Amino acid sequence: MNTAAFCHHVHTTRDTLRYYEQIHLLVPKRTNNRYRQYDAADQQTFQLIRQLQRAGLTLTEIKQVLSLRQQSVTPSCHDETLHFIQHKASKFYHQATFFQQLASLADQLADALEHDESLKFQQLLSHLGGTDDQTNSC
């Protein structure tokens, strides 16, 4: 499919595709007249890029992951690949813990508001660093 159709299909812009091509994340085939031609493999790669971005990987890290898809993990790159994966797993674990704690605090705040426990609500807010002697507009 051509660039316009691909952009519509994957919900992105031409600029994004050009940038991905410029940094060699997504390099479509070219027709005889030099137009970009995207196929199902390009769509899968694009979706993987988006998923990895949502997971918090940088474009440089995504490029590393994509390169692993195209080559086998040899003994020479084994340690580097293992370190990269372990580092990312640790980061994901810490992010998950943070968001679990944040969700718990949000539940406690909602509970305090539902039961009109303004003192408890203020104490919970102080954990966020959100209450000094500031006036709240609500």
XYZ file of C-alpha atoms in Angstrom:
138
model
C 0.000 0.000 0.000
C 1.164 3.543 -0.612
C 2.119 6.036 2.093
C -1.287 7.710 2.346
C -3.117 4.407 2.679
C -0.589 3.113 5.214
C -0.880 6.299 7.304
C -4.642 5.949 7.336
C -4.472 2.248 8.157
C -2.075 2.583 11.122
C -3.255 6.033 12.293
C -0.037 7.959 11.877
C 1.413 10.793 9.834
C 3.727 10.948 6.849
C 6.243 12.819 8.982
C 6.354 9.958 11.482
C 6.941 7.426 8.716
C 9.661 9.561 7.147
C 11.361 9.949 10.507
C 11.217 6.219 11.186
C 12.720 5.627 7.765
C 15.413 8.245 8.370
C 16.536 6.488 11.563
C 16.122 3.038 9.962
C 13.307 1.795 12.166
C 10.905 1.186 9.313
C 12.277 1.055 5.775
C 9.616 0.290 3.168
C 10.332 -1.114 -0.242
C 10.380 1.277 -3.182
C 8.519 0.900 -6.448
C 10.197 1.469 -9.822
C 9.149 5.107 -9.685
C 10.682 5.385 -6.160
C 7.380 5.582 -4.274
C 7.318 3.947 -0.873
C 5.374 0.694 -0.778
C 4.311 -0.694 2.613
C 3.321 -4.316 3.180
C 2.009 -6.492 6.007
C 5.491 -6.896 7.489
C 5.848 -3.098 7.669
C 2.498 -2.915 9.430
C 3.630 -5.509 12.000
C 6.876 -3.618 12.536
C 4.997 -0.340 12.966
C 2.645 -1.911 15.528
C 5.622 -3.354 17.426
C 7.290 0.072 17.466
C 4.115 1.606 18.934
C 3.787 -1.131 21.565
C 7.410 -0.735 22.612
C 6.978 3.038 22.821
C 3.947 2.569 25.091
C 6.114 0.285 27.217
C 8.561 3.154 27.662
C 11.384 2.160 25.334
C 13.263 4.888 23.526
C 13.585 4.816 19.754
C 17.226 3.796 20.164
C 16.181 0.855 22.334
C 13.438 -0.049 19.883
C 16.023 -0.112 17.125
C 18.024 -2.608 19.218
C 14.968 -4.817 19.668
C 14.137 -4.688 15.961
C 17.693 -5.653 15.058
C 17.362 -8.728 17.302
C 14.349 -9.823 15.249
C 16.499 -9.933 12.130
C 19.457 -11.831 13.516
C 20.030 -14.692 15.866
C 21.458 -13.975 19.291
C 25.049 -15.090 18.960
C 27.387 -15.803 21.879
C 29.130 -12.490 21.200
C 25.980 -10.432 21.790
C 24.430 -12.737 24.406
C 25.634 -10.801 27.478
C 24.697 -7.413 26.065
C 21.229 -8.652 25.102
C 20.699 -10.308 28.478
C 21.754 -7.127 30.318
C 19.414 -5.002 28.174
C 16.447 -7.317 28.798
C 17.121 -7.591 32.549
C 17.482 -3.809 32.852
C 14.167 -3.256 31.054
C 12.412 -5.916 33.148
C 13.634 -4.220 36.329
C 12.447 -0.844 35.086
C 9.028 -2.272 34.185
C 8.748 -3.864 37.628
C 9.488 -0.543 39.355
C 6.991 1.267 37.129
C 4.328 -1.340 37.882
C 4.960 -0.962 41.614
C 4.715 2.834 41.344
C 1.413 2.654 39.462
C 0.003 0.094 41.919
C 0.833 2.462 44.780
C -0.653 5.390 42.878
C -3.850 3.435 42.181
C -4.108 2.519 45.862
C -3.715 6.167 46.875
C -6.340 7.209 44.305
C -8.738 4.626 45.776
C -8.095 5.957 49.273
C -8.661 9.554 48.111
C -11.918 8.583 46.394
C -13.055 6.698 49.502
C -12.306 9.707 51.712
C -14.258 11.990 49.385
C -17.187 9.583 49.143
C -17.471 9.477 52.931
C -16.828 13.210 53.350
C -13.780 12.606 55.515
C -12.086 15.925 54.749
C -9.386 15.469 57.414
C -8.423 12.050 56.041
C -8.494 13.494 52.519
C -6.143 16.324 53.546
C -3.761 13.843 55.171
C -3.697 11.727 52.035
C -3.018 14.802 49.923
C -0.082 15.668 52.149
C 1.525 12.389 50.997
C 1.494 13.864 47.502
C 3.085 17.092 48.714
C -0.058 18.914 47.649
C -1.043 20.676 50.859
C 0.775 23.435 52.558
C -1.458 26.352 53.350
C -2.599 26.539 49.769
C -6.167 27.434 49.087
C -8.125 24.955 47.028
C -10.584 26.451 44.595
C -13.224 23.719 44.956
